[in-house]
Each structure stands twice: as structure tokens, then as C-alpha cells.
PDB file of N, CA and C in Angstrom:
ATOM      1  N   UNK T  24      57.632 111.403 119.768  1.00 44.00           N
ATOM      2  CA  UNK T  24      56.683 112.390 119.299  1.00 44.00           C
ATOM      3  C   UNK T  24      57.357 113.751 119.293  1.00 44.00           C
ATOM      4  N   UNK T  25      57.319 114.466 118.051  1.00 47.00           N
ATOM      5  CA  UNK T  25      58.057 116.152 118.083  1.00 47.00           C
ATOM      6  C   UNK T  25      56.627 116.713 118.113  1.00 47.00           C
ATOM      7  N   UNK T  26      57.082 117.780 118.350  1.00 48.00           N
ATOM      8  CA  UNK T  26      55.811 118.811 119.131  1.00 48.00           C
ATOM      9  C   UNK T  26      56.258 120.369 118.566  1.00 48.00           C
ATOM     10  N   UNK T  27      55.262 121.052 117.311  1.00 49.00           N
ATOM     11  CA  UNK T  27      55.798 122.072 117.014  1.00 49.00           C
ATOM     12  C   UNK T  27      55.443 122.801 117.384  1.00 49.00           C
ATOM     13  N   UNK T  28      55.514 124.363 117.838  1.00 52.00           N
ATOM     14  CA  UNK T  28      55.347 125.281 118.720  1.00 52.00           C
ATOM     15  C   UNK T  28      53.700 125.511 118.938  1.00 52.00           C
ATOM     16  N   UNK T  29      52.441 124.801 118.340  1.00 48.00           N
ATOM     17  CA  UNK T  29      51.373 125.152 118.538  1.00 48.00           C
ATOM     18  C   UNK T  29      50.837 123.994 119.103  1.00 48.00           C
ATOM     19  N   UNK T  30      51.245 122.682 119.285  1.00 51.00           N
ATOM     20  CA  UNK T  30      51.358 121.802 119.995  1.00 51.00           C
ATOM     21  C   UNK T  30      50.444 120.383 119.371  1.00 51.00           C
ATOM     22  N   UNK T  31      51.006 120.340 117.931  1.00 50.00           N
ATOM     23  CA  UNK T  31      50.589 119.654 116.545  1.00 50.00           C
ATOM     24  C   UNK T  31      52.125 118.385 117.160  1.00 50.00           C
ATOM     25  N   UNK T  32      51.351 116.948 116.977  1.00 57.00           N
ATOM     26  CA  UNK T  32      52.296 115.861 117.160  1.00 57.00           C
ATOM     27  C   UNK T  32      52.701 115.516 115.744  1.00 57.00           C
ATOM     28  N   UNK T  33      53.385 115.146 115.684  1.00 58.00           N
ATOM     29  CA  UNK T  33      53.881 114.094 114.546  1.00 58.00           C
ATOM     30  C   UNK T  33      54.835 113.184 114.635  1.00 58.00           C
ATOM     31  N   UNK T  34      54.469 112.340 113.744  1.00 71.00           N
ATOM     32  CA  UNK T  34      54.491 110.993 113.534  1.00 71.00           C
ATOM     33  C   UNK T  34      56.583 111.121 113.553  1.00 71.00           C
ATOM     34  N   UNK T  35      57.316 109.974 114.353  1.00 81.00           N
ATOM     35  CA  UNK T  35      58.595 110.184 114.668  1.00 81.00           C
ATOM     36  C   UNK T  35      58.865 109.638 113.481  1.00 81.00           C
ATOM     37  N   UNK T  36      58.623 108.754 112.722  1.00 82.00           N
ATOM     38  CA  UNK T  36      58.970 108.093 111.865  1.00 82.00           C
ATOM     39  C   UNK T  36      58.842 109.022 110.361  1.00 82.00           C
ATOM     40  N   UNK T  37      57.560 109.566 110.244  1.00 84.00           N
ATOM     41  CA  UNK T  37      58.008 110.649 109.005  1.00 84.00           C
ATOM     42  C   UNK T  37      58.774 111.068 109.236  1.00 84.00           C
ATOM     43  N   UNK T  38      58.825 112.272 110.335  1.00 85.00           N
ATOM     44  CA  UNK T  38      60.150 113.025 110.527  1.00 85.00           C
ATOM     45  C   UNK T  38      61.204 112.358 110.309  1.00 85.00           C
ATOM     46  N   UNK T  39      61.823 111.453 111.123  1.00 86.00           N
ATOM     47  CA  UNK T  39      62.944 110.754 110.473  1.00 86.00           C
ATOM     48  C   UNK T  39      63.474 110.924 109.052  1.00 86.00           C
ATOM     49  N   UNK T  40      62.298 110.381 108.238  1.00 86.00           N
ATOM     50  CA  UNK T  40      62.201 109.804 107.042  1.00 86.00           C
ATOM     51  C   UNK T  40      62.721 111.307 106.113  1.00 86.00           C
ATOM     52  N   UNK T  41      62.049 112.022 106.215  1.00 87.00           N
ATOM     53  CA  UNK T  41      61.843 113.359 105.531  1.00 87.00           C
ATOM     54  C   UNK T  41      63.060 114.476 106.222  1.00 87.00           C
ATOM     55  N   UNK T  42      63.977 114.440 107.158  1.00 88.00           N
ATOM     56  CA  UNK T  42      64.569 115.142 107.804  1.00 88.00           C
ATOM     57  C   UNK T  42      66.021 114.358 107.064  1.00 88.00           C
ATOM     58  N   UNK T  43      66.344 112.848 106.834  1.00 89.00           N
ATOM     59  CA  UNK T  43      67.294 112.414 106.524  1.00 89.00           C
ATOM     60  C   UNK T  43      67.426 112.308 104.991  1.00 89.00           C
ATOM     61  N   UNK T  44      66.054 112.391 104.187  1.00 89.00           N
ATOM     62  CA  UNK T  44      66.226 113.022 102.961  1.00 89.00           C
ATOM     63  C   UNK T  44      66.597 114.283 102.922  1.00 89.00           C
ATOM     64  N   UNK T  45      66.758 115.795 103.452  1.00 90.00           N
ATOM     65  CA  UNK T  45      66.488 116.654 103.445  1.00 90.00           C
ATOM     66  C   UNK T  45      67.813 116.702 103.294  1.00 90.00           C
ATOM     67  N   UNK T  46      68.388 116.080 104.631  1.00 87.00           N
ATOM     68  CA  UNK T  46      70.009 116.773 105.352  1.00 87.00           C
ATOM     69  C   UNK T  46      70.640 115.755 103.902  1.00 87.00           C
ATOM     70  N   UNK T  47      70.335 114.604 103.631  1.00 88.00           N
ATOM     71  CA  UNK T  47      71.085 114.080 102.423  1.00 88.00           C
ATOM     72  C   UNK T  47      71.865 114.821 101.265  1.00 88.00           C
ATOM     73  N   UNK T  48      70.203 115.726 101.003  1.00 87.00           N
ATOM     74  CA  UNK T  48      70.093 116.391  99.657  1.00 87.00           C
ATOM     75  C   UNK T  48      70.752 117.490  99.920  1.00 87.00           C
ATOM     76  N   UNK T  49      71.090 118.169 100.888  1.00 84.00           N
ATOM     77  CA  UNK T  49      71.741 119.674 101.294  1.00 84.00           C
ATOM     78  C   UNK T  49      72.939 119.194 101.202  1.00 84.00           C
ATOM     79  N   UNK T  50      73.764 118.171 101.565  1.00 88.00           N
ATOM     80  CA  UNK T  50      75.365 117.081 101.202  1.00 88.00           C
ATOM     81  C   UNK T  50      75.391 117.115 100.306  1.00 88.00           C
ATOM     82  N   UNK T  51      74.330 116.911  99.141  1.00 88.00           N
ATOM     83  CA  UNK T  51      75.142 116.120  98.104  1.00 88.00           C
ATOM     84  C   UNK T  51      74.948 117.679  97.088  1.00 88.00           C
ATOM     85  N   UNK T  52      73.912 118.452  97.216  1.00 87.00           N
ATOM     86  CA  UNK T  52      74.587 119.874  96.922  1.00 87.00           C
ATOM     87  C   UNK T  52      75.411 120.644  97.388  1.00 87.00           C
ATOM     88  N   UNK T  53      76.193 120.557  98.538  1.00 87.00           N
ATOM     89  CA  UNK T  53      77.162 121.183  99.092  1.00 87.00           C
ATOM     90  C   UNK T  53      76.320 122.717  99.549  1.00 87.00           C
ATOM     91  N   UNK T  54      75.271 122.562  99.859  1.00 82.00           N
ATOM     92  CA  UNK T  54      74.818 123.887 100.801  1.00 82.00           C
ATOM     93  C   UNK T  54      75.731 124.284 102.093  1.00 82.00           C
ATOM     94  N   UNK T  55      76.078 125.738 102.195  1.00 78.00           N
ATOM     95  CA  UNK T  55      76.445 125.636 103.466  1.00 78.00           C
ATOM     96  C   UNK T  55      75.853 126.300 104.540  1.00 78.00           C
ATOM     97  N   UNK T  56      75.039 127.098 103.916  1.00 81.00           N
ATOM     98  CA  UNK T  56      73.639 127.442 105.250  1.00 81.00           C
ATOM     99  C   UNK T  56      72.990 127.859 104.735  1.00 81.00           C
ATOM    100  N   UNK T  57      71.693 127.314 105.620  1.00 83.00           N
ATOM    101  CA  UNK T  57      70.319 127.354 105.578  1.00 83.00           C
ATOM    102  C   UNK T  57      70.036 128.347 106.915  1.00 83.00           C
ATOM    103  N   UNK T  58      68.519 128.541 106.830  1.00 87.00           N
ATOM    104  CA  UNK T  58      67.866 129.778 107.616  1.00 87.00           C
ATOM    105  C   UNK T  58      67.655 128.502 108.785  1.00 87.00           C
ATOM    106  N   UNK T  59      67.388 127.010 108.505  1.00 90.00           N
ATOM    107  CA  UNK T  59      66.625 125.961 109.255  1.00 90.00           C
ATOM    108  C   UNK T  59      67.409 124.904 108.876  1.00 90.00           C
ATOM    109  N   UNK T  60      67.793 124.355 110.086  1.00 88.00           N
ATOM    110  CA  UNK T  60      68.629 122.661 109.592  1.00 88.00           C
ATOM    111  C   UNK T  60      67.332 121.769 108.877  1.00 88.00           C
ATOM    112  N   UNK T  61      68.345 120.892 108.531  1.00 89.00           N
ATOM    113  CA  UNK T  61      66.950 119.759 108.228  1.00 89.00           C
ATOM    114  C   UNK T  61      65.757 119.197 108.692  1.00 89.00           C
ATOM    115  N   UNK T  62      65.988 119.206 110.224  1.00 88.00           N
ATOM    116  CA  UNK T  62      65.202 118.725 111.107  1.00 88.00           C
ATOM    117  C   UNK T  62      63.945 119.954 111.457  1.00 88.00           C
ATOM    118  N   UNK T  63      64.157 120.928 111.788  1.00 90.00           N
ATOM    119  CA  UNK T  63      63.109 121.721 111.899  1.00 90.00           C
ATOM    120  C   UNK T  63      62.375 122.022 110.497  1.00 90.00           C
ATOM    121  N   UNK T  64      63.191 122.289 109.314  1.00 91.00           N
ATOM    122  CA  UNK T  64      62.331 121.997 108.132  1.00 91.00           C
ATOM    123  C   UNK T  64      61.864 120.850 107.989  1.00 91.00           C
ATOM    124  N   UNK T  65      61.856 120.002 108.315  1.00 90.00           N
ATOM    125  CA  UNK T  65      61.034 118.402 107.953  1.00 90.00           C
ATOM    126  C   UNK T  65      59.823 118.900 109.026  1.00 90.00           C
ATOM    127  N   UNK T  66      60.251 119.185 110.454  1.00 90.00           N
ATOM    128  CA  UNK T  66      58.434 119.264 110.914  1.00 90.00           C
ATOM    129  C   UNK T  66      57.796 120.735 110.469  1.00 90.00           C
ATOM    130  N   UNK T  67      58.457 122.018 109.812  1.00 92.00           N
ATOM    131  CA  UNK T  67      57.873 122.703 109.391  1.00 92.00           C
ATOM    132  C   UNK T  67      57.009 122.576 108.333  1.00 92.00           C
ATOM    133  N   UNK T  68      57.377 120.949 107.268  1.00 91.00           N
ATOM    134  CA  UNK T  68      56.597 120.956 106.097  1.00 91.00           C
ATOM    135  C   UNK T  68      55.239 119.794 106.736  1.00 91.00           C
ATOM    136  N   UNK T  69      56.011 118.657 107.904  1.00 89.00           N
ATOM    137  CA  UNK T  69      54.890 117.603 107.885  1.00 89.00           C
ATOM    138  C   UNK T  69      54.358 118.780 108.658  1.00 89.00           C
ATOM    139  N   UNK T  70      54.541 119.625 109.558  1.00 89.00           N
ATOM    140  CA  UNK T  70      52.932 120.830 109.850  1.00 89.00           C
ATOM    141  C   UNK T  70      51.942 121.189 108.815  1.00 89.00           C
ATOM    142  N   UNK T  71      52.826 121.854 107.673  1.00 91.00           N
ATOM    143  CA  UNK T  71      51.639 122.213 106.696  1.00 91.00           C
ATOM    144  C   UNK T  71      50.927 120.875 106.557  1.00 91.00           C
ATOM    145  N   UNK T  72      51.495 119.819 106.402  1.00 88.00           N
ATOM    146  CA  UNK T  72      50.730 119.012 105.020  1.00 88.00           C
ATOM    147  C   UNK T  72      49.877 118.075 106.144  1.00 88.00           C
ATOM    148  N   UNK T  73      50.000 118.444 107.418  1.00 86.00           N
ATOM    149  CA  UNK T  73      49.369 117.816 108.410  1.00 86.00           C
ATOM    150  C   UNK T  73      47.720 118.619 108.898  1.00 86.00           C
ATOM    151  N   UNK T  74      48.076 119.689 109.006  1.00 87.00           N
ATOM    152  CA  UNK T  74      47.430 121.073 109.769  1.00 87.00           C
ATOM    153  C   UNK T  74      46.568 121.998 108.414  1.00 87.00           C
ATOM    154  N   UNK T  75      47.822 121.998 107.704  1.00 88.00           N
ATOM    155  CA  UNK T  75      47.133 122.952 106.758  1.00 88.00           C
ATOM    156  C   UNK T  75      47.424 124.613 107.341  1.00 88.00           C
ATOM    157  N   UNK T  76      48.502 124.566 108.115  1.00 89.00           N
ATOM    158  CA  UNK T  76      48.431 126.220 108.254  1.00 89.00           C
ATOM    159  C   UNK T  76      48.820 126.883 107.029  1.00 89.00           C
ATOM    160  N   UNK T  77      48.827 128.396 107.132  1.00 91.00           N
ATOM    161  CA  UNK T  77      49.343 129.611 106.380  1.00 91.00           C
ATOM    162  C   UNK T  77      50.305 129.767 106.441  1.00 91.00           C
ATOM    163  N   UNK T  78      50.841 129.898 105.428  1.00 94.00           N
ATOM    164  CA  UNK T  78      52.144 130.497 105.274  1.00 94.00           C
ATOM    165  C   UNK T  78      52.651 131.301 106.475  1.00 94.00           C
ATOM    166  N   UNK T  79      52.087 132.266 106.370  1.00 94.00           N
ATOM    167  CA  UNK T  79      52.382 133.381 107.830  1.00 94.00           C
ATOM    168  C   UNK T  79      52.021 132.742 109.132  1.00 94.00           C
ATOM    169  N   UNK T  80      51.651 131.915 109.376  1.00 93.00           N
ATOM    170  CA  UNK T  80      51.627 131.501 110.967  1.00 93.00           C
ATOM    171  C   UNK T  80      52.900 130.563 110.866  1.00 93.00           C
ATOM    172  N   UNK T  81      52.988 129.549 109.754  1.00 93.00           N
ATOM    173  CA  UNK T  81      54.246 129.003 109.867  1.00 93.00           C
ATOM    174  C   UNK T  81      55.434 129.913 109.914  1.00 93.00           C
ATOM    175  N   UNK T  82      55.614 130.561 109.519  1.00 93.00           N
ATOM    176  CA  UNK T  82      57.190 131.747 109.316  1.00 93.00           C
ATOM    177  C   UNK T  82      57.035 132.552 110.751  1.00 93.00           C
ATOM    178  N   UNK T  83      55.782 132.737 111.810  1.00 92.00           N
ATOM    179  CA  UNK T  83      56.091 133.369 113.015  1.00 92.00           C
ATOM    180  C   UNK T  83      56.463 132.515 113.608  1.00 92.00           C
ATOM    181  N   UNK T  84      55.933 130.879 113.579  1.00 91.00           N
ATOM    182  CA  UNK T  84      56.058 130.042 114.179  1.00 91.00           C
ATOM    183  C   UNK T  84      57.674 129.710 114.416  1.00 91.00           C
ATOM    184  N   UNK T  85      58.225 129.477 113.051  1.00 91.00           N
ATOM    185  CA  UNK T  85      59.613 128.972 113.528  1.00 91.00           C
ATOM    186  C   UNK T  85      60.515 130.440 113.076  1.00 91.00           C
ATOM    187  N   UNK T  86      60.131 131.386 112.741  1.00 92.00           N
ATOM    188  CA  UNK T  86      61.083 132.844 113.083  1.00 92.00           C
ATOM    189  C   UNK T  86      61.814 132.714 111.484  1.00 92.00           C
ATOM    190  N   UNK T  87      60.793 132.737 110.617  1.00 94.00           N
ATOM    191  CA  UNK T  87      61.210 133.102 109.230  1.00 94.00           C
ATOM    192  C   UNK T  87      60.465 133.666 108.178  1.00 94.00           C
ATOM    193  N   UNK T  88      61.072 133.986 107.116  1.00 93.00           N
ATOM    194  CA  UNK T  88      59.827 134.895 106.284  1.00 93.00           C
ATOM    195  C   UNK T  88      59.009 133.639 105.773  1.00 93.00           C
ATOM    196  N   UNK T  89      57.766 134.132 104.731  1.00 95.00           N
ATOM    197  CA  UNK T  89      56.741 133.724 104.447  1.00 95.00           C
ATOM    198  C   UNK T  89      57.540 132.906 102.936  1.00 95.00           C
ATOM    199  N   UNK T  90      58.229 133.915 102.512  1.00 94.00           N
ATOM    200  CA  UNK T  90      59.236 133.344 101.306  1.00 94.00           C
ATOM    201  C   UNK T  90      60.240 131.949 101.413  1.00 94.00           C
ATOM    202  N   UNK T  91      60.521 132.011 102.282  1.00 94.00           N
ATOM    203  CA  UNK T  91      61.097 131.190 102.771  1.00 94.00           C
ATOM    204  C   UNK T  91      60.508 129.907 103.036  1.00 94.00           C
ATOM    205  N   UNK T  92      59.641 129.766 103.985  1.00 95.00           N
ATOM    206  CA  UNK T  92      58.693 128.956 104.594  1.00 95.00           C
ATOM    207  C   UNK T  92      58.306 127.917 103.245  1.00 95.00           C
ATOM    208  N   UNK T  93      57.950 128.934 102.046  1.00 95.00           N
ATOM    209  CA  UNK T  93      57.659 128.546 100.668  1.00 95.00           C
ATOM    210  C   UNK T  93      58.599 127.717 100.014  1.00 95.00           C
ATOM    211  N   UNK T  94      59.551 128.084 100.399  1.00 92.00           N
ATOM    212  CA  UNK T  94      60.665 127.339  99.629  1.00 92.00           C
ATOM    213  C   UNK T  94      60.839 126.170 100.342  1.00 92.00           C
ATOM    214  N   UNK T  95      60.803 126.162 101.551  1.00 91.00           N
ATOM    215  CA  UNK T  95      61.360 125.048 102.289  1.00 91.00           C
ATOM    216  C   UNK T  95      60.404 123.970 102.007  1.00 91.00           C
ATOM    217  N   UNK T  96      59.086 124.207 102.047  1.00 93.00           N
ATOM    218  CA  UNK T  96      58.145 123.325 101.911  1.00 93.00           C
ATOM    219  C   UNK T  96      58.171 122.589  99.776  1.00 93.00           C
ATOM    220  N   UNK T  97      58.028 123.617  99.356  1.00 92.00           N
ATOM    221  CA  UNK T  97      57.806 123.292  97.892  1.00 92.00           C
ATOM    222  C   UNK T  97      59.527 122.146  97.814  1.00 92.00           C
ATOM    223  N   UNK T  98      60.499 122.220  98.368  1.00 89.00           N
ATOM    224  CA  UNK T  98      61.245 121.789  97.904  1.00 89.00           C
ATOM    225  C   UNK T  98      61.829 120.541  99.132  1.00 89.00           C
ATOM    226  N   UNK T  99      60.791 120.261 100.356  1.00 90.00           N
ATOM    227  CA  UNK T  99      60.263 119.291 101.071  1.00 90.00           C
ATOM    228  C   UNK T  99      59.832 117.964 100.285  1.00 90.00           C
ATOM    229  N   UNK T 100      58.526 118.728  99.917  1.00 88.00           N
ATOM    230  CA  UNK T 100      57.228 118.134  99.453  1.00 88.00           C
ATOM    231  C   UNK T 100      58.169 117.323  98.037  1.00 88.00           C
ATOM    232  N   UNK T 101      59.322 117.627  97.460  1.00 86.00           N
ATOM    233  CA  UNK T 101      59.685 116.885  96.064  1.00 86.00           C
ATOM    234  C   UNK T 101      60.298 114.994  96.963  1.00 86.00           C
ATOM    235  N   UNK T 102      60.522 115.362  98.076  1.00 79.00           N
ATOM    236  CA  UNK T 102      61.387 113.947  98.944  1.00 79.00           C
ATOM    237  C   UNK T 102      60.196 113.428  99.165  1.00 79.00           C
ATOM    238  N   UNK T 103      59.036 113.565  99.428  1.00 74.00           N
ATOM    239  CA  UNK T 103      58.054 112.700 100.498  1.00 74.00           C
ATOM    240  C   UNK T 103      57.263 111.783  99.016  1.00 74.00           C
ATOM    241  N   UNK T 104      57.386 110.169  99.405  1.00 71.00           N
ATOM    242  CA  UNK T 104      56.751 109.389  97.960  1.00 71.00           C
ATOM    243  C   UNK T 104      55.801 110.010  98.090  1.00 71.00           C
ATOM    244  N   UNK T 105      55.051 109.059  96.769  1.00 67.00           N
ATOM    245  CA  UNK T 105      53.445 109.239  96.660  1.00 67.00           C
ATOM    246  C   UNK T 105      53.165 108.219  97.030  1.00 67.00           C
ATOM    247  N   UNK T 106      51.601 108.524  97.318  1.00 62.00           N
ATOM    248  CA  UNK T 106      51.019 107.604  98.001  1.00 62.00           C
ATOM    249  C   UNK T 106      50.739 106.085  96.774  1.00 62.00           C
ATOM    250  N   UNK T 107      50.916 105.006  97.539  1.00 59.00           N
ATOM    251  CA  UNK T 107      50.684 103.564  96.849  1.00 59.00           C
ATOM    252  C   UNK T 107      49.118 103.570  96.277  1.00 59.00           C
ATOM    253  N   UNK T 108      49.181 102.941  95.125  1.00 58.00           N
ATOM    254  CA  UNK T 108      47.829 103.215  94.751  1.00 58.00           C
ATOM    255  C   UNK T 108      47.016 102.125  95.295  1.00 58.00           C
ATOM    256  N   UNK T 109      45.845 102.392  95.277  1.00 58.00           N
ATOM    257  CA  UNK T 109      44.426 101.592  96.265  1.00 58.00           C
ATOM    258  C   UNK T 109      44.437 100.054  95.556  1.00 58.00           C
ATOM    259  N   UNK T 110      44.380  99.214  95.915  1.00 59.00           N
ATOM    260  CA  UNK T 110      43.876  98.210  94.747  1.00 59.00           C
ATOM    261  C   UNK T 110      42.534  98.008  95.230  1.00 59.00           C
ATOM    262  N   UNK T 111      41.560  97.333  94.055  1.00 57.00           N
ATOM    263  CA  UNK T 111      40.302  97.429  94.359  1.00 57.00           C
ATOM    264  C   UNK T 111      39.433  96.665  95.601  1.00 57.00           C
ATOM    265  N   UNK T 112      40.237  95.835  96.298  1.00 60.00           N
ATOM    266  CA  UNK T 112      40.080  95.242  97.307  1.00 60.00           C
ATOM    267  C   UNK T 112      39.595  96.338  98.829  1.00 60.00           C
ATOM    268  N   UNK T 113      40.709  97.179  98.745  1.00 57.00           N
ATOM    269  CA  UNK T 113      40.279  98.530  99.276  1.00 57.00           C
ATOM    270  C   UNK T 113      39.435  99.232  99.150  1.00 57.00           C
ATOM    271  N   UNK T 114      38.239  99.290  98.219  1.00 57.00           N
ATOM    272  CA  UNK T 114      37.315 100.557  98.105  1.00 57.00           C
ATOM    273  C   UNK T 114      36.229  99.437  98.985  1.00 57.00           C
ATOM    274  N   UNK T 115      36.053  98.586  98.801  1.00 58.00           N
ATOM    275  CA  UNK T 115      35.344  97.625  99.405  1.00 58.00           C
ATOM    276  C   UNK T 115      34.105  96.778  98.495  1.00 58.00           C
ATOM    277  N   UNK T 116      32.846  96.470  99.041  1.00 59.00           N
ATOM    278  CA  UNK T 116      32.126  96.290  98.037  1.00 59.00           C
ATOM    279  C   UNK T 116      31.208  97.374  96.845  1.00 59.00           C
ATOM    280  N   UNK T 117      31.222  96.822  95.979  1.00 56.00           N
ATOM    281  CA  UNK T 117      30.285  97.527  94.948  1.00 56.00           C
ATOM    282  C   UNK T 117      29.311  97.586  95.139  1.00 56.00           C
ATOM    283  N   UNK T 118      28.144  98.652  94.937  1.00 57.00           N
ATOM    284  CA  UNK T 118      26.575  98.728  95.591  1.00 57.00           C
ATOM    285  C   UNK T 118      25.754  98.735  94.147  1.00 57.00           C
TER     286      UNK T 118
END
């Protein structure tokens, strides 16, 4: 369980998932620094998309601008699938 500074859990396995896409994609563009390794940007974005904070509480939270925070997430959010679609077995019965 990671634990981000307001004391929001998440799931070890997203993180994983979303932290080893991240650091992938920063390799295979040859970035050579970031404000945030991969790993703290992966739980900075599963926070938003978990919590729903603001921009500005996230950027005090991990000690970056609001611009930033933006970027990291908008360009997060392109690695994480979409969700599998429902088949109708799932909605349950018809009324």
C-alpha cells in the first residue's frame, strides 16, 4: 500500500502498472529530467483520478507548480487502458 501525503491508499498494483509505463515512456524518449520520477508521478495521477483533488492541493502536496501537476497527469492519464466494456450479463436483470 503507498500512502500519499494526505493519507489516500492505493492500490500497489496500479501503481506498479502506471509507474512502469511512465519510467518506460521517459527511456524510450530519452528525457533526462523531470521535476518527479515516475513513481511519485504515477501516485500523483492515481490521487487525482482516485480523490478528485485540485490542482493546487496536488502541486503543495508533492512541491510543484499547478502547471506542472497538469502535465504530469494529462500525459499519465494517455498510459492507463480503458475500461473493458460491460457485457449485458452485468447490468443484471431487465425490469
Amino acid at each position: 500500500m503507498l500512502v500519499y501525503p494526505s493519507g489516500v491508499d492505493e492500490s500497489s498494483s496500479a501503481f506498479r502498472f502506471l509507474s512502469t509505463r511512465l519510467r518506460t515512456n521517459r527511456h524510450a524518449l530519452g528525457t533526462q529530467w523531470r521535476r518527479l520520477s515516475a513513481g511519485p508521478q504515477a501516485l500523483l495521477t492515481l490521487t487525482h483520478l482516485r480523490k478528485g483533488q485540485p490542482y493546487a492541493q496536488l502541486a503543495s502536496g508533492f512541491g510543484i507548480g499547478t502547471t506542472t501537476v497538469y502535465r504530469y497527469i494529462t500525459e499519465a492519464v494517455e498510459f492507463w487502458p480503458p475500461s473493458p466494456p460491460r457485457s449485458p450479463k452485468q447490468y443484471g436483470p431487465r425490469r
